[in-house]
Short mmCIF file of C-alpha atoms and ligand atoms in Angstrom, two decimals:
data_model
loop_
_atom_site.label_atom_id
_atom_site.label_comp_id
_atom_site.label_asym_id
_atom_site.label_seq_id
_atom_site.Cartn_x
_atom_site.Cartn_y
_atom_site.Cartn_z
CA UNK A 159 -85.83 45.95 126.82
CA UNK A 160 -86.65 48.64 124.12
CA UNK A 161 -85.43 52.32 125.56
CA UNK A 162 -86.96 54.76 124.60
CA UNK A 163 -86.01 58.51 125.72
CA UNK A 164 -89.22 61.62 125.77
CA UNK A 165 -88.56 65.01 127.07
CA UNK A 166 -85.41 64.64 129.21
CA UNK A 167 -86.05 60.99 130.26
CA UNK A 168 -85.04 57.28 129.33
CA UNK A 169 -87.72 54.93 130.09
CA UNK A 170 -89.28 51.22 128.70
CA UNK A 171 -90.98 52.57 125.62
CA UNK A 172 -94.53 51.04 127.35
CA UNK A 173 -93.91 54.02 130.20
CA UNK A 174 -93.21 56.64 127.25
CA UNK A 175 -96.56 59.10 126.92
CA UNK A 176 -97.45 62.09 124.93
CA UNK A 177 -100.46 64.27 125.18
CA UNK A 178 -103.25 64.06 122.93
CA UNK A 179 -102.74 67.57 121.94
CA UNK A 180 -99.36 67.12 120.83
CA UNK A 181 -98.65 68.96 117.53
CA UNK A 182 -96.68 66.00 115.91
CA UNK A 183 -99.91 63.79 116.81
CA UNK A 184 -102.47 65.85 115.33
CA UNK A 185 -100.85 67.92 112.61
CA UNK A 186 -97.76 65.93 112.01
CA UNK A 187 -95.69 69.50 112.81
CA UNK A 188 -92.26 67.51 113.68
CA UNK A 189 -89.55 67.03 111.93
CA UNK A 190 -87.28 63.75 112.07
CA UNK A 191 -83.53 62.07 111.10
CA UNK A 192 -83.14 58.61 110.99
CA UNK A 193 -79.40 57.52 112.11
CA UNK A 194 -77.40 54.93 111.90
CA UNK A 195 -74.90 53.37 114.15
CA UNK A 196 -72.81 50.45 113.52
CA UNK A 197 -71.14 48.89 117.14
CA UNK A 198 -71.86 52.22 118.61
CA UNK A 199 -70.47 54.52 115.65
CA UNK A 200 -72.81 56.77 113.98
CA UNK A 201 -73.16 56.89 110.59
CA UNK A 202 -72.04 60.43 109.29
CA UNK A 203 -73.71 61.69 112.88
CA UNK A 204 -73.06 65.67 112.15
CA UNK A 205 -74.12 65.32 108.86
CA UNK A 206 -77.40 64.27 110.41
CA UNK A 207 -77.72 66.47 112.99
CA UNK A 208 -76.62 69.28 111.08
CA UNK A 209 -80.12 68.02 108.70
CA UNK A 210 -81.94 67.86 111.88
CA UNK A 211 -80.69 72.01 112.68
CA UNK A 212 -81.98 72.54 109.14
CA UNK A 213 -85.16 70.77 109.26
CA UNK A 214 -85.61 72.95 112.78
CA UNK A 215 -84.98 75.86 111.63
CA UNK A 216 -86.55 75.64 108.02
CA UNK A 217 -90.31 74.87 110.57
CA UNK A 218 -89.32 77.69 113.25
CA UNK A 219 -89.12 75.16 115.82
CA UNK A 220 -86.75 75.89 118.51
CA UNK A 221 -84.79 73.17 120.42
CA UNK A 222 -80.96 72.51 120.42
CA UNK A 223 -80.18 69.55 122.77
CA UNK A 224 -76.50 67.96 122.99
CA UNK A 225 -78.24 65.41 120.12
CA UNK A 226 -75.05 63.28 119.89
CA UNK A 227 -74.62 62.65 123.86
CA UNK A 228 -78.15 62.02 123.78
CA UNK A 229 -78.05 59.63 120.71
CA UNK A 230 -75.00 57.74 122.23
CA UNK A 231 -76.64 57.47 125.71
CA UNK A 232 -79.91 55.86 124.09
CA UNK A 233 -77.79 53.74 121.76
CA UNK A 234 -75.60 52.33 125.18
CA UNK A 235 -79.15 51.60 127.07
CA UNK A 236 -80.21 49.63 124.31
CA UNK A 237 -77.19 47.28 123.84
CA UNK A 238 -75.34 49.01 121.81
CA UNK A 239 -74.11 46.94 118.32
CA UNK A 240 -76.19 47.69 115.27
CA UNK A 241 -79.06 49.53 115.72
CA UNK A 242 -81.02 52.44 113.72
CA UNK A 243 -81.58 55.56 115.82
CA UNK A 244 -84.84 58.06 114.99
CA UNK A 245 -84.76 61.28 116.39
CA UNK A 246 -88.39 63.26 116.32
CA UNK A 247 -88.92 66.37 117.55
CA UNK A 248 -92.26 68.05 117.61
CA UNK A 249 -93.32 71.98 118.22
CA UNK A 250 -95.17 69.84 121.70
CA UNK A 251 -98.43 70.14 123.25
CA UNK A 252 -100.85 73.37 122.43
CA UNK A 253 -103.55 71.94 125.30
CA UNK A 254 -106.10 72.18 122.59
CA UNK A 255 -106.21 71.22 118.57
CA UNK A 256 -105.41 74.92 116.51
CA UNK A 257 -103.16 75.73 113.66
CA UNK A 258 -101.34 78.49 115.28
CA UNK A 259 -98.43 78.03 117.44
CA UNK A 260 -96.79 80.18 120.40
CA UNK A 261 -93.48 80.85 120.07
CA UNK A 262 -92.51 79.89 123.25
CA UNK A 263 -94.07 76.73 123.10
CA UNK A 264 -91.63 73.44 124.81
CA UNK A 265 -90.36 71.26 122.02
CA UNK A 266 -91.35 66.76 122.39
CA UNK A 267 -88.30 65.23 121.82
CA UNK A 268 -88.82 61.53 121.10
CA UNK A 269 -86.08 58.92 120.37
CA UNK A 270 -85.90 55.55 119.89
CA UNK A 271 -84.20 52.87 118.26
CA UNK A 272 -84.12 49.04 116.25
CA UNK A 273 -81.73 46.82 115.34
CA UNK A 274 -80.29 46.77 111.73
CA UNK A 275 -78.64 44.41 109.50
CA UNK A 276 -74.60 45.49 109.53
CA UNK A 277 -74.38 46.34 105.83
CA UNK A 278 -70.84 46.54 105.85
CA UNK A 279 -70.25 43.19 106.96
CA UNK A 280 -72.31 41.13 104.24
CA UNK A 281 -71.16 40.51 100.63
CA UNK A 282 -72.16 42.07 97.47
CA UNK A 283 -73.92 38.86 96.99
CA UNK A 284 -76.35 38.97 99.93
CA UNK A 285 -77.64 42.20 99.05
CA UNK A 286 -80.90 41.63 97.37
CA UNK A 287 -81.62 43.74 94.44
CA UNK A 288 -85.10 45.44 94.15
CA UNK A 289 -87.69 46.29 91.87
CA UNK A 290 -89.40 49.17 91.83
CA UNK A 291 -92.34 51.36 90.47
CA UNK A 292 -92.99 54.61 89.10
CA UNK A 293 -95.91 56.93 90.78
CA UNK A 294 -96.57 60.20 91.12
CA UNK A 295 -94.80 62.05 93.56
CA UNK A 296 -97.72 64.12 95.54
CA UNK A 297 -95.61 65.48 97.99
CA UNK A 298 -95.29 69.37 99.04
CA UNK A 299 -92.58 72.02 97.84
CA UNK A 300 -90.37 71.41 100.56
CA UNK A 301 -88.80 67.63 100.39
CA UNK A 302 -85.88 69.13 101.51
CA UNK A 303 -87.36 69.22 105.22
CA UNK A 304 -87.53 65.94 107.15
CA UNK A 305 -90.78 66.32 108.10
CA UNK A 306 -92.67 63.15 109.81
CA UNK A 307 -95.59 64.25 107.33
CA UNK A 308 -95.33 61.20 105.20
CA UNK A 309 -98.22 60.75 103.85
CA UNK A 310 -97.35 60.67 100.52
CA UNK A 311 -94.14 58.70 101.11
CA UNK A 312 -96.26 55.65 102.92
CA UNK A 313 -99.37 55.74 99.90
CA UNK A 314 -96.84 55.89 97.40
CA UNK A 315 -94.68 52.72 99.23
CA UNK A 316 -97.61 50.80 99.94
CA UNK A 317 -98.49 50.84 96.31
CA UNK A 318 -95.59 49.33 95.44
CA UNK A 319 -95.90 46.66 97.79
CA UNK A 320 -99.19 45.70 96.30
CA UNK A 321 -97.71 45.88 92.86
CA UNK A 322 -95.28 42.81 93.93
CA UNK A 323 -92.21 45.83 93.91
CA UNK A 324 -89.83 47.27 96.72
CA UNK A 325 -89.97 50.61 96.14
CA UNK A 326 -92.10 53.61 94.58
CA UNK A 327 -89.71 56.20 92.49
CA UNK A 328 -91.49 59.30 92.71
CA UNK A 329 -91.98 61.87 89.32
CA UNK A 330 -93.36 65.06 89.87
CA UNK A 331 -93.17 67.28 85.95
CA UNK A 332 -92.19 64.38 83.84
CA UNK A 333 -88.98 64.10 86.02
CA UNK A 334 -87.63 61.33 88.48
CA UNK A 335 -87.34 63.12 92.05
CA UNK A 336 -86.35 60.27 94.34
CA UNK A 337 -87.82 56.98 95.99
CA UNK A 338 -90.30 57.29 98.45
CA UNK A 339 -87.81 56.41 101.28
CA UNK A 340 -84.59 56.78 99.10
CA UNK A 341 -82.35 58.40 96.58
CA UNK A 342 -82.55 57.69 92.94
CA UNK A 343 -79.33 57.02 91.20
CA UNK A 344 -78.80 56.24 87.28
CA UNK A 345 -75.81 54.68 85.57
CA UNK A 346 -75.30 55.36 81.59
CA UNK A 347 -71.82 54.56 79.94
CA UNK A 348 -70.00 54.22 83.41
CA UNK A 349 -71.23 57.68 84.35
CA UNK A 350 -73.64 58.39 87.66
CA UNK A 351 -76.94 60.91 87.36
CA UNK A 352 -78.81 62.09 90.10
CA UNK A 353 -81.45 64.62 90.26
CA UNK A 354 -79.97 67.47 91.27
CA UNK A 355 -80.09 69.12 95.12
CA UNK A 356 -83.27 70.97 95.64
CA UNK A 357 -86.10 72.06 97.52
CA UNK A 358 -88.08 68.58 95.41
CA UNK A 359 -85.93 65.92 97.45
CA UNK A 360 -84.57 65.24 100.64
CA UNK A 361 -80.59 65.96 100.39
CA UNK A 362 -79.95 62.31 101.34
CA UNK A 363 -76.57 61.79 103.58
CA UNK A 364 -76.16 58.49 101.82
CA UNK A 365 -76.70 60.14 98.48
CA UNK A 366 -73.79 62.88 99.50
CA UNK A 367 -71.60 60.28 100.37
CA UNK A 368 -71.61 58.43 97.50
CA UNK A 369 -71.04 61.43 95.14
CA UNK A 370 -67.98 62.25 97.82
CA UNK A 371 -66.85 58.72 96.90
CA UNK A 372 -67.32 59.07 93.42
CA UNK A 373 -65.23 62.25 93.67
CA UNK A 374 -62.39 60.47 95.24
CA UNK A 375 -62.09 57.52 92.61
CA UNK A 376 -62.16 59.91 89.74
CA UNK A 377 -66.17 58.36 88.77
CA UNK A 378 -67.80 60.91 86.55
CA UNK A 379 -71.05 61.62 87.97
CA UNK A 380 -73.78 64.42 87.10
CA UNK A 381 -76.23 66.15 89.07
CA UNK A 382 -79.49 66.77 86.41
CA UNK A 383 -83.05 65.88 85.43
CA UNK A 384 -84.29 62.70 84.81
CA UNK A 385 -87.36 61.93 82.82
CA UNK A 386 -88.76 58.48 82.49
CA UNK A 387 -86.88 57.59 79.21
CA UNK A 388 -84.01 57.86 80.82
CA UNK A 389 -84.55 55.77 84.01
CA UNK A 390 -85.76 52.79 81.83
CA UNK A 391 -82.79 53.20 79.20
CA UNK A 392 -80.37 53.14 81.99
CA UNK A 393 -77.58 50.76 82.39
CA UNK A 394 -78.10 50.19 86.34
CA UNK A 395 -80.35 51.97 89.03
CA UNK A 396 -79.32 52.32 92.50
CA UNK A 397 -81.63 53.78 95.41
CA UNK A 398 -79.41 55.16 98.86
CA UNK A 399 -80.37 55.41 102.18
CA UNK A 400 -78.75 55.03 105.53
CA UNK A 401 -79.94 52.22 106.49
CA UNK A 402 -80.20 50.81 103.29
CA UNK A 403 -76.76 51.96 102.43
CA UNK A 404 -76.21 51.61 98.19
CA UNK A 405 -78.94 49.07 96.46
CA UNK A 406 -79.48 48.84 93.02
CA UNK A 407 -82.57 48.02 91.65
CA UNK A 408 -83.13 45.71 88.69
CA UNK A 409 -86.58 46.46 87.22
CA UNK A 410 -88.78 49.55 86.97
CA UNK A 411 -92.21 48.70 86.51
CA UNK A 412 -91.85 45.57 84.65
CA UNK A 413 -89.20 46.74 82.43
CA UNK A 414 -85.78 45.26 83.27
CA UNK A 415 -82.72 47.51 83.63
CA UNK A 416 -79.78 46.58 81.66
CA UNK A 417 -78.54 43.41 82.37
CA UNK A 418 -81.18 42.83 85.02
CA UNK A 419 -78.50 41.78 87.59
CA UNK A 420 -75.94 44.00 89.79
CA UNK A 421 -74.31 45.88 87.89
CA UNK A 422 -70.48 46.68 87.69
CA UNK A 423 -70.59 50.15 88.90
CA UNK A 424 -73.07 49.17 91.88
CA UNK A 425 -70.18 46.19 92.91
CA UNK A 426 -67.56 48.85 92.70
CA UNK A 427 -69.46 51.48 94.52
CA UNK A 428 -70.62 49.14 96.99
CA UNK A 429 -66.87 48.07 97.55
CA UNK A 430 -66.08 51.82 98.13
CA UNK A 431 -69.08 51.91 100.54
CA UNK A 432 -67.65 49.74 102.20
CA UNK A 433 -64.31 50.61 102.59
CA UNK A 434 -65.30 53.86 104.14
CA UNK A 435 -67.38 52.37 106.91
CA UNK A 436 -64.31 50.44 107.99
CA UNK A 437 -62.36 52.91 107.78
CA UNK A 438 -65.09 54.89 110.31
CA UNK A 439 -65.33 51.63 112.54
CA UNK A 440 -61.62 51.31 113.41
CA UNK A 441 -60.94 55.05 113.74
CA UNK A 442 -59.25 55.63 110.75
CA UNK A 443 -61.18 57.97 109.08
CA UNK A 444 -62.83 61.12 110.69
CA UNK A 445 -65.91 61.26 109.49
N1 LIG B 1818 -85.47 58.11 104.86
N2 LIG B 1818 -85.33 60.46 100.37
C1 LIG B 1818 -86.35 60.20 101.21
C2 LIG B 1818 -87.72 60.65 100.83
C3 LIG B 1818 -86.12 59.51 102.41
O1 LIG B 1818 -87.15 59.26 103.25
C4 LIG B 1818 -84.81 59.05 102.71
C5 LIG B 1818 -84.47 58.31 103.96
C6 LIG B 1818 -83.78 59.35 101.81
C7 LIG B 1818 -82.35 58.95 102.06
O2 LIG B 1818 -81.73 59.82 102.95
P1 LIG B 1818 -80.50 59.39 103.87
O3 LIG B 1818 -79.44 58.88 102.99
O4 LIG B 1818 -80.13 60.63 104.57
O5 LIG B 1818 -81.03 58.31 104.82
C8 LIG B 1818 -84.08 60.05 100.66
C9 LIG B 1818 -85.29 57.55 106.18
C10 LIG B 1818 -84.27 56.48 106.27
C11 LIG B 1818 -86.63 57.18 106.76
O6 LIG B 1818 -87.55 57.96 106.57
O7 LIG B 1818 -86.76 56.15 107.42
#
């Protein structure tokens, strides 16, 4: 049975209902994080909800819920083992369609959740590498904001899928920003680039992670601007993501990067991805 929980309550999501004039339904004003949890362990869980607290506050909505104790009840009711949590919540019901909001309006809080592949517990070689293309990234100033606005996200991914590829990047300038649902990652002479942190991309929790990991291992990496030279010239491409975990991507529209296989640094930084979600699975590592 799929568990859903709305406004205080855990139900069958077929019993779950919203009002018409809910703001997330008709002007997409919600914000969202996407968590998650491996045999009942969340993935970097205060990272996430400390996104979700920014996401809140950066949209002047106002709701602070025990998140985690709700995350972990829904994750229980629905089995538990691997399963992706989303968290929404939207500014709730105005009882009519306008663009201003009251202040003291009550918060829909939506979750739900699906079962995921466990990452950690396949090979380097069952990960599939992906191809991907290049469009333009049409999104708003503020990518930095998990809003459920994804317009430009889904238009941009469904263009790749018609184009025979995985994933859009996104350029917005002449400059890479990130994927449509990911992080962009490129490897040159065994060092890692990623566009920097700013108000143009989401601050990915996978994306921190793996510059944490790099860090730790003594991996050069660089946070700077990426133009479309540079993405093609590279010697491997990854994409990150939480569910996705590290991926790398072997061709950018048409164009194969470097050796057009996995790269070395991807199987090391996979390796290192995986070592840390172990290390979160049996306790040994607080994080
Ligand atoms: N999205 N950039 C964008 C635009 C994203 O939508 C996502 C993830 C990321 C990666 O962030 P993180 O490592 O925190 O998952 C980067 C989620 C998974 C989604 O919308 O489903």
């Amino acid at each position: 049975m799929n568990i859903v929980y709305l406004n205080g309550v855990f139900q069958p999501s077929e019993q779950a209902r919203i009002s018409v004039f809910d703001r997330g339904f008709l002007f997409g004003d919600a914000v969202y994080e996407v968590i998650p949890f491996y045999q009942g362990v969340g993935f970097r869980l205060q990272e996430h909800l400390d996104r979700l607290r920014h996401s809140l506050r950066a949209v002047h909505i106002r709701s602070e819920l025990d998140w985690a104790d709700l995350l972990h009840e829904l994750v229980q009711l629905n089995g538990g083992g691997n399963l992706s949590a989303y968290l929404q919540v939207s500014r709730g019901d105005s009882g009519e369609r306008r663009p201003q909001y009251d202040e003291d309006m009550a918060p829909t809080v939506f979750a739900c959740c699906r079962p995921i592949p466990d990452i950690y517990q396949l090979g380097a070689d069952q990960i599939k590498p992906l191809t991907a293309i290049v469009t333009a990234d049409l999104r708003w100033h503020r990518c930095d904001i998990k809003i459920t606005g994804l317009l430009p996200n889904i238009l941009a991914a469904q263009q790749a899928r018609e184009q025979g590829a995985d994933e859009a990047l996104l350029m917005r300038d002449g400059l890479l920003t990130e994927g449509a649902n990911s992080n962009l990652f490129v490897i040159r002479q065994g060092v890692i680039y990623t566009p920097k942190r700013s108000s143009e991309i989401l601050g990915g929790i996978t994306r921190e992670l793996i510059l944490e990991l790099a860090d730790d291992e003594g991996i050069p990496y660089q946070e700077v601007d990426i133009d479309y030279q540079t993405l093609l010239a590279a010697d491997e491409v990854w994409l990150s993501g939480s569910t996705r975990g590290v991926v790398p991507v072997v061709s950018v529209d048409g164009h194969t990067i470097g050796g057009g296989d996995k790269g070395p640094m991807w199987q090391r930084m996979f390796q290192l991805f995986i070592g840390f979600q172990q290390a979160l699975m049996t306790g040994a590592k607080d994080v």
